[in-house]
Coordinates of C-alpha atoms in Angstrom, one line a residue:
Chain A
M1 CA 82.4 85.1 108.6
T2 CA 81.8 83.9 112.1
A3 CA 78.6 82.7 113.7
Q4 CA 75.8 85.3 113.2
K5 CA 73.7 86.4 116.1
A6 CA 72.2 89.8 115.3
N7 CA 71.7 91.7 118.5
P8 CA 69.2 94.6 118.4
I9 CA 70.5 98.1 118.5
L10 CA 69.0 101.1 120.3
V11 CA 69.4 104.4 118.4
V12 CA 68.5 107.7 120.0
G13 CA 68.9 111.0 118.1
S14 CA 67.1 113.6 116.1
M15 CA 64.6 113.2 113.3
A16 CA 64.4 116.3 111.3
F17 CA 63.7 118.3 108.2
D18 CA 66.8 119.7 106.6
D19 CA 67.0 122.6 104.1
L20 CA 70.2 121.9 102.1
E21 CA 72.0 124.4 100.0
L22 CA 74.3 122.2 98.0
P23 CA 76.6 123.0 95.0
S24 CA 74.2 120.9 92.9
G25 CA 71.2 123.0 94.0
T26 CA 69.0 123.7 97.0
T27 CA 66.6 121.2 98.3
N28 CA 64.2 122.0 101.1
D29 CA 62.3 119.7 103.6
V30 CA 64.7 116.8 103.2
V31 CA 64.0 114.2 105.8
G32 CA 67.1 113.9 108.0
G33 CA 68.4 113.9 111.6
S34 CA 71.0 111.7 113.3
A35 CA 68.5 109.0 114.4
T36 CA 67.1 108.7 110.8
Y37 CA 70.5 108.3 109.2
S38 CA 71.9 106.0 111.9
S39 CA 68.8 103.8 112.0
F40 CA 68.7 103.3 108.3
A41 CA 72.5 102.6 108.2
A42 CA 72.4 100.2 111.1
S43 CA 69.3 98.3 109.8
T44 CA 71.4 97.0 106.9
F45 CA 73.0 94.6 109.5
A46 CA 70.7 94.2 112.5
P47 CA 67.3 95.1 114.0
V48 CA 67.0 98.7 115.3
R49 CA 64.9 100.3 118.0
V50 CA 64.7 104.1 117.5
V51 CA 64.0 106.7 120.1
A52 CA 63.2 110.2 118.8
V53 CA 60.5 112.9 118.6
V54 CA 58.7 114.2 115.5
G55 CA 56.0 116.8 115.0
D56 CA 52.6 116.7 113.3
D57 CA 54.3 117.4 110.0
F58 CA 56.7 114.4 109.8
P59 CA 55.8 112.0 107.0
E60 CA 54.3 108.7 108.2
A61 CA 55.8 107.3 105.0
T62 CA 59.3 107.7 106.4
L63 CA 58.3 105.8 109.6
E64 CA 56.8 103.1 107.4
S65 CA 59.9 102.8 105.3
M66 CA 61.9 102.4 108.6
R67 CA 59.6 99.6 109.8
A68 CA 60.0 97.9 106.4
R69 CA 63.7 97.6 107.3
S70 CA 63.1 96.1 110.7
I71 CA 63.4 99.4 112.5
D72 CA 61.1 99.4 115.5
T73 CA 59.5 102.9 115.7
E74 CA 57.6 102.4 118.9
G75 CA 60.0 104.8 120.6
V76 CA 59.3 107.6 118.1
E77 CA 57.1 110.0 119.9
R78 CA 54.8 112.1 117.7
A79 CA 54.3 115.4 119.6
P80 CA 52.1 118.4 118.7
G81 CA 53.9 121.0 116.8
R82 CA 56.6 121.1 114.1
T83 CA 59.5 118.7 113.7
F84 CA 63.1 119.8 114.4
R85 CA 64.5 121.7 111.4
W86 CA 68.1 122.5 110.3
A87 CA 69.2 124.6 107.4
G88 CA 72.8 124.6 106.1
R89 CA 74.9 125.8 103.1
Y90 CA 77.8 123.7 101.9
D91 CA 81.0 125.1 100.4
A92 CA 81.5 124.6 96.7
D93 CA 84.0 121.8 97.5
L94 CA 81.7 120.2 100.0
A95 CA 84.5 120.3 102.6
G96 CA 82.9 122.8 104.9
R97 CA 79.4 124.0 105.8
T98 CA 77.6 126.8 107.5
T99 CA 74.5 126.4 109.7
L100 CA 71.9 128.9 108.5
D101 CA 69.1 128.1 110.9
T102 CA 68.2 125.7 113.6
Q103 CA 64.7 125.3 114.9
L104 CA 64.3 122.9 117.8
N105 CA 60.5 122.9 117.7
V106 CA 59.2 119.6 119.3
F107 CA 62.8 118.7 120.3
A108 CA 62.9 121.7 122.7
T109 CA 60.8 119.8 125.3
F110 CA 61.7 116.3 124.4
T111 CA 62.3 113.8 127.3
P112 CA 63.1 110.5 125.9
K113 CA 61.1 107.6 127.4
L114 CA 62.1 104.1 126.4
P115 CA 59.3 101.6 125.7
P116 CA 59.7 98.7 128.1
A117 CA 60.7 96.4 125.3
Y118 CA 63.8 98.6 124.5
R119 CA 65.3 98.4 128.0
E120 CA 67.2 95.2 127.4
T121 CA 68.9 96.4 124.2
P122 CA 72.6 95.2 124.3
I123 CA 74.0 97.8 121.8
V124 CA 73.3 101.5 122.2
L125 CA 74.0 104.4 119.8
L126 CA 73.6 107.8 121.4
G127 CA 73.3 110.1 118.5
N128 CA 74.3 113.7 118.6
I129 CA 71.8 115.4 121.0
H130 CA 72.2 117.2 124.4
P131 CA 74.6 115.0 126.5
A132 CA 72.0 115.2 129.4
L133 CA 69.5 113.5 127.1
Q134 CA 72.0 111.0 126.1
L135 CA 72.7 110.2 129.8
D136 CA 68.9 110.1 130.4
V137 CA 68.5 107.4 127.7
L138 CA 71.5 105.4 129.0
E139 CA 69.9 105.4 132.5
Q140 CA 66.9 103.6 131.1
V141 CA 68.9 100.7 129.5
R142 CA 69.8 97.7 131.6
A143 CA 73.5 96.8 131.4
P144 CA 74.2 97.3 127.7
K145 CA 77.2 95.5 126.3
L146 CA 78.3 98.4 124.0
V147 CA 77.5 102.1 124.3
V148 CA 78.7 104.4 121.4
A149 CA 78.1 108.1 121.6
D150 CA 78.5 111.0 119.1
T151 CA 78.7 114.7 120.1
M152 CA 79.6 118.0 118.5
N153 CA 81.4 121.3 119.2
F154 CA 78.1 122.9 120.4
W155 CA 78.0 120.5 123.4
I156 CA 81.8 120.5 123.9
Q157 CA 81.6 124.3 124.4
G158 CA 78.2 124.6 126.0
E159 CA 77.8 121.6 128.2
P160 CA 81.2 120.5 129.4
K161 CA 79.9 119.1 132.7
S162 CA 77.2 116.9 131.2
L163 CA 79.6 115.8 128.5
A164 CA 82.3 114.9 131.1
A165 CA 79.7 112.8 132.9
L166 CA 78.7 111.1 129.7
L167 CA 82.3 110.3 128.8
K168 CA 82.6 108.3 132.0
R169 CA 79.6 106.1 131.0
I170 CA 80.3 105.2 127.4
D171 CA 82.6 102.7 125.7
T172 CA 83.1 104.5 122.4
L173 CA 83.1 108.1 121.4
V174 CA 82.7 109.0 117.8
I175 CA 83.7 112.6 116.9
N176 CA 85.5 114.4 114.0
D177 CA 89.0 115.7 114.1
E178 CA 88.1 119.3 114.9
E179 CA 85.9 118.1 117.8
A180 CA 88.7 115.9 119.1
R181 CA 91.1 118.9 119.0
E182 CA 88.5 121.1 120.8
L183 CA 87.6 118.5 123.4
S184 CA 91.2 117.8 124.3
G185 CA 92.7 121.2 123.7
T186 CA 95.5 119.6 121.7
H187 CA 96.2 119.9 118.0
N188 CA 98.2 116.7 117.5
I189 CA 95.6 114.0 116.8
S190 CA 97.4 111.1 118.6
R191 CA 97.9 113.2 121.7
A192 CA 94.3 114.5 121.5
A193 CA 93.1 110.9 121.4
R194 CA 95.1 110.0 124.4
E195 CA 93.6 112.9 126.3
V196 CA 90.1 112.0 125.3
L197 CA 90.6 108.4 126.3
R198 CA 91.9 109.5 129.7
R199 CA 88.5 111.1 130.4
G200 CA 86.5 107.9 130.2
P201 CA 85.8 106.1 126.9
R202 CA 87.9 103.0 126.3
R203 CA 87.7 103.6 122.5
L204 CA 87.7 106.7 120.4
I205 CA 86.8 107.0 116.7
I206 CA 88.0 110.2 114.9
K207 CA 86.2 110.8 111.6
R208 CA 88.2 112.8 109.1
G209 CA 85.8 113.2 106.2
E210 CA 87.4 112.3 102.8
H211 CA 90.5 111.2 104.7
G212 CA 88.8 108.3 106.5
A213 CA 88.7 107.6 110.2
L214 CA 91.0 106.5 113.0
L215 CA 90.2 104.1 115.8
F216 CA 92.2 104.4 119.1
D217 CA 91.8 101.6 121.7
D218 CA 94.0 99.5 123.9
H219 CA 94.8 97.3 120.9
G220 CA 96.5 100.3 119.2
I221 CA 95.5 102.5 116.3
F222 CA 93.5 101.5 113.2
A223 CA 93.2 103.6 110.1
A224 CA 90.2 103.2 107.8
P225 CA 90.9 105.1 104.5
G226 CA 88.3 107.4 103.0
F227 CA 86.8 105.8 99.9
P228 CA 87.8 108.0 97.0
L229 CA 84.4 108.8 95.4
E230 CA 84.1 110.7 92.2
N231 CA 80.6 112.0 92.9
V232 CA 80.0 113.4 96.3
V233 CA 76.5 114.9 96.3
D234 CA 75.6 115.6 99.9
P235 CA 77.7 115.0 103.0
T236 CA 74.7 115.5 105.4
G237 CA 74.4 112.5 107.6
A238 CA 77.7 110.8 106.6
G239 CA 78.9 110.8 110.2
D240 CA 75.6 109.4 111.5
S241 CA 75.6 106.8 108.8
F242 CA 79.2 105.9 109.8
A243 CA 78.1 105.4 113.4
G244 CA 75.1 103.4 112.4
G245 CA 77.2 101.2 110.1
F246 CA 79.7 100.7 112.9
V247 CA 77.2 99.5 115.6
G248 CA 75.2 97.7 112.9
Y249 CA 78.1 95.6 111.8
L250 CA 79.0 94.7 115.4
A251 CA 75.4 93.8 116.3
G252 CA 75.1 91.7 113.2
Q253 CA 78.3 89.8 114.0
G254 CA 77.5 89.4 117.6
Q255 CA 81.1 90.0 118.7
L256 CA 83.0 92.9 120.2
S257 CA 86.6 91.9 119.8
P258 CA 89.3 94.4 118.8
L259 CA 89.4 92.8 115.3
A260 CA 85.6 93.0 115.0
M261 CA 85.9 96.8 115.9
R262 CA 88.4 97.2 113.0
R263 CA 86.1 95.4 110.6
A264 CA 83.3 97.5 111.8
M265 CA 85.3 100.6 110.9
V266 CA 85.6 99.4 107.3
H267 CA 81.9 98.6 107.1
A268 CA 81.1 102.0 108.6
T269 CA 83.3 103.6 105.9
A270 CA 81.4 101.7 103.3
T271 CA 78.1 102.7 104.7
A272 CA 79.0 106.4 104.9
S273 CA 80.4 106.4 101.4
Y274 CA 77.0 105.4 100.0
C275 CA 75.3 108.0 102.1
V276 CA 77.0 111.0 100.4
E277 CA 76.2 109.8 96.9
A278 CA 72.6 111.1 97.2
V279 CA 70.7 114.0 98.7
G280 CA 69.5 113.2 102.2
A281 CA 69.0 109.7 103.4
A282 CA 67.7 108.4 100.1
R283 CA 70.6 106.1 99.4
V284 CA 71.2 104.9 103.0
A285 CA 67.5 104.1 103.3
R286 CA 67.8 101.4 100.7
L287 CA 71.3 100.0 101.4
S288 CA 71.6 96.2 101.0
R289 CA 74.1 93.9 102.5
A290 CA 75.3 93.2 98.9
D291 CA 76.0 96.9 98.5
I292 CA 78.1 96.9 101.6
L293 CA 80.0 93.8 100.7
E294 CA 80.8 95.3 97.3
R295 CA 82.2 98.5 98.7
V296 CA 84.0 96.7 101.5
A297 CA 85.8 94.8 98.8
S298 CA 86.7 98.1 97.1
I299 CA 88.0 99.4 100.4
R300 CA 90.1 96.3 100.9
A301 CA 91.6 96.8 97.5
L302 CA 92.7 100.3 98.7
Y303 CA 94.8 98.5 101.3
D304 CA 96.1 95.6 99.2
Y305 CA 99.8 95.7 99.1
G306 CA 100.5 92.0 99.3
A307 CA 101.5 92.4 103.0
S308 CA 102.2 88.7 103.5
S309 CA 105.1 88.9 101.1
M310 CA 106.4 92.2 102.3
Chain B
M1 CA 111.0 89.1 100.3
T2 CA 111.9 88.5 96.6
A3 CA 115.3 88.3 95.1
Q4 CA 117.3 91.5 95.8
K5 CA 119.0 93.4 93.0
A6 CA 119.7 96.9 94.2
N7 CA 119.5 99.1 91.2
P8 CA 121.2 102.5 91.5
I9 CA 119.1 105.6 91.6
L10 CA 119.7 109.0 90.0
V11 CA 118.5 111.9 92.1
V12 CA 118.5 115.5 90.9
G13 CA 117.3 118.4 93.0
S14 CA 118.3 121.2 95.2
M15 CA 120.9 121.3 97.9
A16 CA 120.3 124.2 100.2
F17 CA 120.5 126.0 103.5
D18 CA 117.1 126.5 105.2
D19 CA 116.2 129.0 107.8
L20 CA 113.4 127.4 109.7
E21 CA 111.0 129.2 112.0
L22 CA 109.4 126.3 113.8
P23 CA 107.0 126.3 116.8
S24 CA 109.8 124.7 118.8
G25 CA 112.2 127.6 117.8
T26 CA 114.1 129.1 115.0
T27 CA 117.1 127.3 113.5
N28 CA 119.2 128.9 110.7
D29 CA 121.5 127.4 108.2
V30 CA 120.0 124.0 108.3
V31 CA 121.3 121.8 105.5
G32 CA 118.4 120.9 103.3
G33 CA 117.1 120.8 99.7
S34 CA 115.1 118.2 97.8
A35 CA 118.2 116.3 96.6
T36 CA 119.7 116.1 100.1
Y37 CA 116.5 114.7 101.7
S38 CA 115.7 112.4 98.8
S39 CA 119.3 111.0 98.5
F40 CA 119.6 110.3 102.2
A41 CA 116.1 108.7 102.2
A42 CA 116.8 106.5 99.1
S43 CA 120.3 105.5 100.3
T44 CA 118.7 103.4 103.1
F45 CA 117.7 101.0 100.4
A46 CA 120.0 101.3 97.3
P47 CA 123.0 103.2 96.0
V48 CA 122.3 106.8 94.9
R49 CA 123.9 109.1 92.4
V50 CA 123.1 112.7 93.1
V51 CA 123.1 115.7 90.7
A52 CA 123.0 119.2 92.3
V53 CA 124.9 122.4 92.7
V54 CA 126.3 123.9 95.9
G55 CA 128.2 127.1 96.6
D56 CA 131.6 127.7 98.4
D57 CA 129.8 127.8 101.7
F58 CA 128.3 124.3 101.6
P59 CA 129.8 121.9 104.2
E60 CA 132.1 119.3 102.8
A61 CA 131.1 117.2 105.9
T62 CA 127.5 116.8 104.5
L63 CA 128.9 115.5 101.2
E64 CA 131.2 113.1 103.2
S65 CA 128.2 111.8 105.2
M66 CA 126.4 111.2 101.9
R67 CA 129.3 109.3 100.5
A68 CA 129.4 107.2 103.7
R69 CA 125.9 106.1 102.8
S70 CA 126.9 105.0 99.3
I71 CA 125.6 108.2 97.8
D72 CA 127.9 109.1 94.8
T73 CA 128.5 112.9 94.9
E74 CA 130.5 113.1 91.7
G75 CA 127.5 114.9 90.2
V76 CA 127.4 117.6 92.8
E77 CA 128.9 120.7 91.2
R78 CA 130.6 123.1 93.5
A79 CA 130.2 126.6 92.0
P80 CA 131.6 129.9 93.1
G81 CA 129.1 131.8 95.2
R82 CA 126.5 131.0 97.8
T83 CA 124.4 127.9 98.1
F84 CA 120.6 128.1 97.4
R85 CA 118.8 129.4 100.5
W86 CA 115.1 129.1 101.6
A87 CA 113.5 130.6 104.7
G88 CA 110.1 129.6 106.0
R89 CA 107.8 130.0 108.9
Y90 CA 105.6 127.1 110.0
D91 CA 102.1 127.6 111.6
A92 CA 101.7 126.6 115.2
D93 CA 100.1 123.4 114.2
L94 CA 102.7 122.6 111.6
A95 CA 99.9 122.1 109.0
G96 CA 100.8 125.2 106.9
R97 CA 103.9 127.2 106.1
T98 CA 104.9 130.6 104.6
T99 CA 107.9 131.1 102.5
L100 CA 109.8 134.2 103.9
D101 CA 112.7 134.3 101.4
T102 CA 114.2 132.3 98.5
Q103 CA 117.7 133.0 97.2
L104 CA 118.6 131.0 94.2
N105 CA 122.3 131.9 94.3
V106 CA 124.4 129.3 92.5
F107 CA 121.1 127.6 91.5
A108 CA 120.2 130.5 89.2
T109 CA 122.7 129.5 86.5
F110 CA 122.7 125.8 87.1
T111 CA 122.9 123.5 84.1
P112 CA 122.9 119.9 85.3
K113 CA 125.6 117.8 83.5
L114 CA 125.6 114.1 84.3
P115 CA 128.9 112.4 84.8
P116 CA 129.2 109.6 82.2
A117 CA 128.9 107.0 84.8
Y118 CA 125.4 108.3 85.7
R119 CA 123.9 107.9 82.2
E120 CA 122.9 104.3 82.6
T121 CA 121.0 104.7 85.8
P122 CA 117.7 102.7 85.7
I123 CA 115.7 104.6 88.2
V124 CA 115.5 108.4 88.1
L125 CA 114.0 110.8 90.7
L126 CA 113.5 114.3 89.4
G127 CA 113.2 116.4 92.5
N128 CA 111.3 119.6 92.6
I129 CA 113.2 122.1 90.4
H130 CA 112.4 123.9 87.2
P131 CA 110.7 121.4 84.8
A132 CA 113.0 122.5 82.0
L133 CA 116.0 121.4 84.2
Q134 CA 114.2 118.1 85.0
L135 CA 113.7 117.5 81.3
D136 CA 117.3 118.4 80.7
V137 CA 118.5 115.7 83.1
L138 CA 116.1 113.2 81.7
E139 CA 117.6 113.8 78.2
Q140 CA 121.0 112.7 79.5
V141 CA 119.8 109.3 80.9
R142 CA 119.7 106.3 78.6
A143 CA 116.4 104.5 78.7
P144 CA 115.6 104.6 82.4
K145 CA 113.2 101.9 83.6
L146 CA 111.4 104.3 86.0
V147 CA 111.2 108.1 86.1
V148 CA 109.5 109.7 89.1
A149 CA 109.1 113.5 89.3
D150 CA 108.0 116.0 91.9
T151 CA 106.8 119.5 91.2
M152 CA 105.1 122.4 93.0
N153 CA 102.5 125.1 92.6
F154 CA 105.2 127.6 91.5
W155 CA 105.9 125.6 88.3
I156 CA 102.3 124.6 87.8
Q157 CA 101.4 128.3 87.6
G158 CA 104.6 129.7 86.1
E159 CA 105.9 127.0 83.7
P160 CA 102.8 125.2 82.3
K161 CA 104.4 124.4 79.0
S162 CA 107.6 122.9 80.3
L163 CA 105.6 121.0 82.9
A164 CA 103.2 119.6 80.2
A165 CA 106.2 118.4 78.2
L166 CA 107.7 116.8 81.3
L167 CA 104.4 115.0 82.2
K168 CA 104.6 113.2 78.8
R169 CA 108.1 111.9 79.6
I170 CA 107.7 110.5 83.2
D171 CA 106.2 107.4 84.7
T172 CA 105.2 108.7 88.0
L173 CA 104.3 112.2 89.3
V174 CA 104.5 112.9 93.0
I175 CA 102.5 116.0 94.2
N176 CA 100.4 117.0 97.2
D177 CA 96.6 117.3 97.1
E178 CA 96.6 121.1 96.6
E179 CA 99.0 120.8 93.7
A180 CA 96.8 118.0 92.2
R181 CA 93.8 120.3 92.4
E182 CA 95.7 123.2 90.9
L183 CA 97.2 121.2 88.1
S184 CA 93.9 119.6 87.2
G185 CA 91.5 122.5 87.9
T186 CA 89.3 120.0 89.8
H187 CA 88.6 119.8 93.5
N188 CA 87.5 116.2 93.7
I189 CA 90.7 114.2 94.3
S190 CA 89.7 111.1 92.2
R191 CA 88.7 113.2 89.3
A192 CA 91.8 115.4 89.7
A193 CA 93.9 112.2 89.5
R194 CA 92.1 111.0 86.4
E195 CA 92.8 114.4 84.7
V196 CA 96.5 114.4 85.7
L197 CA 96.9 110.8 84.4
R198 CA 95.3 111.9 81.1
R199 CA 98.2 114.3 80.6
G200 CA 101.0 111.7 80.5
P201 CA 102.2 109.9 83.6
R202 CA 100.9 106.4 84.1
R203 CA 101.0 106.7 87.8
L204 CA 100.2 109.5 90.2
I205 CA 101.0 109.8 93.9
I206 CA 99.1 112.4 95.9
K207 CA 100.6 113.2 99.3
R208 CA 98.2 114.4 101.9
G209 CA 100.5 115.2 104.9
E210 CA 99.2 113.6 108.1
H211 CA 96.4 112.0 106.1
G212 CA 98.9 109.8 104.2
A213 CA 99.2 109.4 100.4
L214 CA 97.2 107.9 97.5
L215 CA 98.6 106.0 94.5
F216 CA 96.5 106.0 91.3
D217 CA 97.6 103.7 88.5
D218 CA 96.0 101.2 86.1
H219 CA 95.8 98.7 89.0
G220 CA 93.4 101.0 90.8
I221 CA 93.9 103.2 93.9
F222 CA 96.0 102.5 96.9
A223 CA 95.8 104.4 100.2
A224 CA 98.8 104.6 102.5
P225 CA 97.8 105.9 105.9
G226 CA 99.6 108.7 107.5
F227 CA 101.5 107.4 110.5
P228 CA 100.0 109.1 113.6
L229 CA 103.1 110.6 115.3
E230 CA 102.9 112.2 118.7
N231 CA 105.9 114.4 118.1
V232 CA 106.2 116.2 114.8
V233 CA 109.1 118.6 114.9
D234 CA 109.8 119.8 111.4
P235 CA 107.8 118.8 108.3
T236 CA 110.6 120.2 106.0
G237 CA 111.7 117.6 103.5
A238 CA 109.0 115.1 104.4
G239 CA 107.8 115.0 100.7
D240 CA 111.3 114.7 99.4
S241 CA 112.0 111.9 101.9
F242 CA 108.8 110.2 100.8
A243 CA 109.9 110.3 97.2
G244 CA 113.4 109.1 98.1
G245 CA 111.9 106.2 100.2
F246 CA 109.6 105.3 97.3
V247 CA 112.3 105.0 94.6
G248 CA 114.8 103.6 97.1
Y249 CA 112.5 100.7 98.0
L250 CA 111.8 99.9 94.4
A251 CA 115.5 100.1 93.5
G252 CA 116.3 97.8 96.4
Q253 CA 113.7 95.3 95.4
G254 CA 114.7 95.3 91.8
Q255 CA 111.0 95.0 90.7
L256 CA 108.4 97.5 89.4
S257 CA 105.2 95.5 89.7
P258 CA 101.9 97.1 90.9
L259 CA 102.3 95.4 94.3
A260 CA 105.9 96.5 94.6
M261 CA 104.6 100.1 94.0
R262 CA 102.1 99.6 96.8
R263 CA 104.8 98.3 99.2
A264 CA 107.0 101.2 98.1
M265 CA 104.2 103.6 99.2
V266 CA 104.3 102.0 102.7
H267 CA 108.1 102.2 102.9
A268 CA 108.0 105.8 101.7
T269 CA 105.5 106.6 104.4
A270 CA 107.8 105.1 107.0
T271 CA 110.7 107.1 105.7
A272 CA 108.8 110.4 105.7
S273 CA 107.5 109.7 109.2
Y274 CA 111.1 109.6 110.6
C275 CA 112.1 112.7 108.7
V276 CA 109.6 114.9 110.5
E277 CA 110.7 113.8 114.0
A278 CA 113.9 116.0 113.9
V279 CA 114.9 119.4 112.5
G280 CA 116.3 119.2 109.0
A281 CA 117.7 116.0 107.5
A282 CA 119.3 114.9 110.8
R283 CA 117.1 111.8 111.2
V284 CA 116.8 110.8 107.6
A285 CA 120.6 111.0 107.3
R286 CA 121.0 108.1 109.7
L287 CA 118.0 105.9 108.8
S288 CA 118.7 102.2 108.9
R289 CA 116.8 99.4 107.2
A290 CA 116.0 98.2 110.7
D291 CA 114.3 101.5 111.5
I292 CA 112.3 101.2 108.3
L293 CA 111.2 97.6 109.0
E294 CA 110.1 98.6 112.5
R295 CA 107.9 101.5 111.3
V296 CA 106.6 99.5 108.3
A297 CA 105.4 96.9 110.9
S298 CA 103.7 99.7 112.8
I299 CA 102.0 101.0 109.7
R300 CA 100.9 97.4 108.9
A301 CA 99.3 97.3 112.3
L302 CA 97.3 100.4 111.4
Y303 CA 95.8 98.3 108.6
D304 CA 95.3 95.1 110.4
Y305 CA 91.6 94.1 110.5
G306 CA 91.9 90.4 110.0
A307 CA 90.8 90.9 106.4
S308 CA 91.0 87.2 105.6
S309 CA 88.2 86.4 108.0
M310 CA 86.1 89.3 106.9

């Protein structure tokens, strides 16, 4: 472990209630949203500043549990009305899901305003929201050292211009394989990556669910394996937890070298693997560094083939 | 590299003509079959003895090119009639395929008879044929040190009893993820693996196409990443080449330790990655050790995250 200098992280995204139809049963009003998952995940490693909007109905207890993990919630605006809601049904094998309902509610008129103290944050995670809002947040941060953004098919299809502008402003894009194929118009994942990188970001992470994640940068390609879990309960928020773990590790290490990025991929995998073991953010909200170290060791074992003597 | 003692490998399987409808075009009468791919792949590392049947129409030139790579073809029976034929159409993205036609021809009445010189072969690869034929071959080999078998959905569904008997007699089963799910009746891949291992083999390899392969044994789980190729031409024979590369590496190393198995997974991945870059067995038929070393280095780079300083 190298010298520790935990940089703060700015996380913007949604805070939400999710209604989840899971093979194990249906649970309503689960506290979720990309900012919630990413903030809890990142806070295992470094202090977090969160920007989001919630309605009258959002539990103060959740914000308190965030503050207890050194997540600054000054940037969480409480607006009159109801919190953003998402409802989804997962397939029996948890590999696919169908959106049943989306209610923007207070998110419909959200204009993120960064508290002055947030404007010097060196590491920024732009969670999956409208790319114009992501750009809007980015405009308010002074010279960040690392900007990581997530997006989804909805914006790839519906907001290509805003998204194209965003891609030119970020360091790292985090998407899943289907999104990479859609964004690039190319099926082959290596060629798709090359095309996405041509559009702006210097680094692309492609998440592949149980198959792990790939990092493409000018150092080459890195493959983080999926951790083979026997009990996957709820995949909701796994991608957000991955992104949070990724920036969290880098902020905690205080370095952004190619090898640090690769180690961050492994820590992100560890973080996401815990997330899916419980409904909602319950597990990721109480992750410890010891938990992460334990799973990182298990992931290292997946790789261990005595390479030095090969 | 440890002391080299290249053990010979016995390979049994099909030798065939394939008619391939690929996105890049249709090619007929491509020389293929599991024994062909596996023998060429394994011969990069160690001498091979092949058991198969061909018809009058099979090219002597292919058998000659096998012998030129220290593949003993004494066990290839030339029977009156036509060689086994398979016709398939691949999806545009090469991820799936449809069997259009299967003609057993001389394979319909094949009873494998091992030449006396084959009976002491220490490493046996039972390619994907009827499990009763796989067992029949196994009966004729004296105390092999390692028995690896492949199978497919067709036998899992149609010959559960023969397959159950086979599973109790082999060390290592090599199947893909769908086959593992079907054989175990379980979607979760770790649980599926546990169930398959309960039925006999001490080691299970689950191939996942572009997502790589997993090894489950009493040493834990090992994940070999898929090598991200930009030009995949023809996936036919990739699994057979993987299995051939796996046993080939082990035979070449002369050791069967858990770490050797893990290195064999990486060499198998390298072997299969070459196979898919050309139509048919063209590339795997001229693989050199230098080719393999080069790609193994590229696969190692996929893994390189400076683990020692993590």
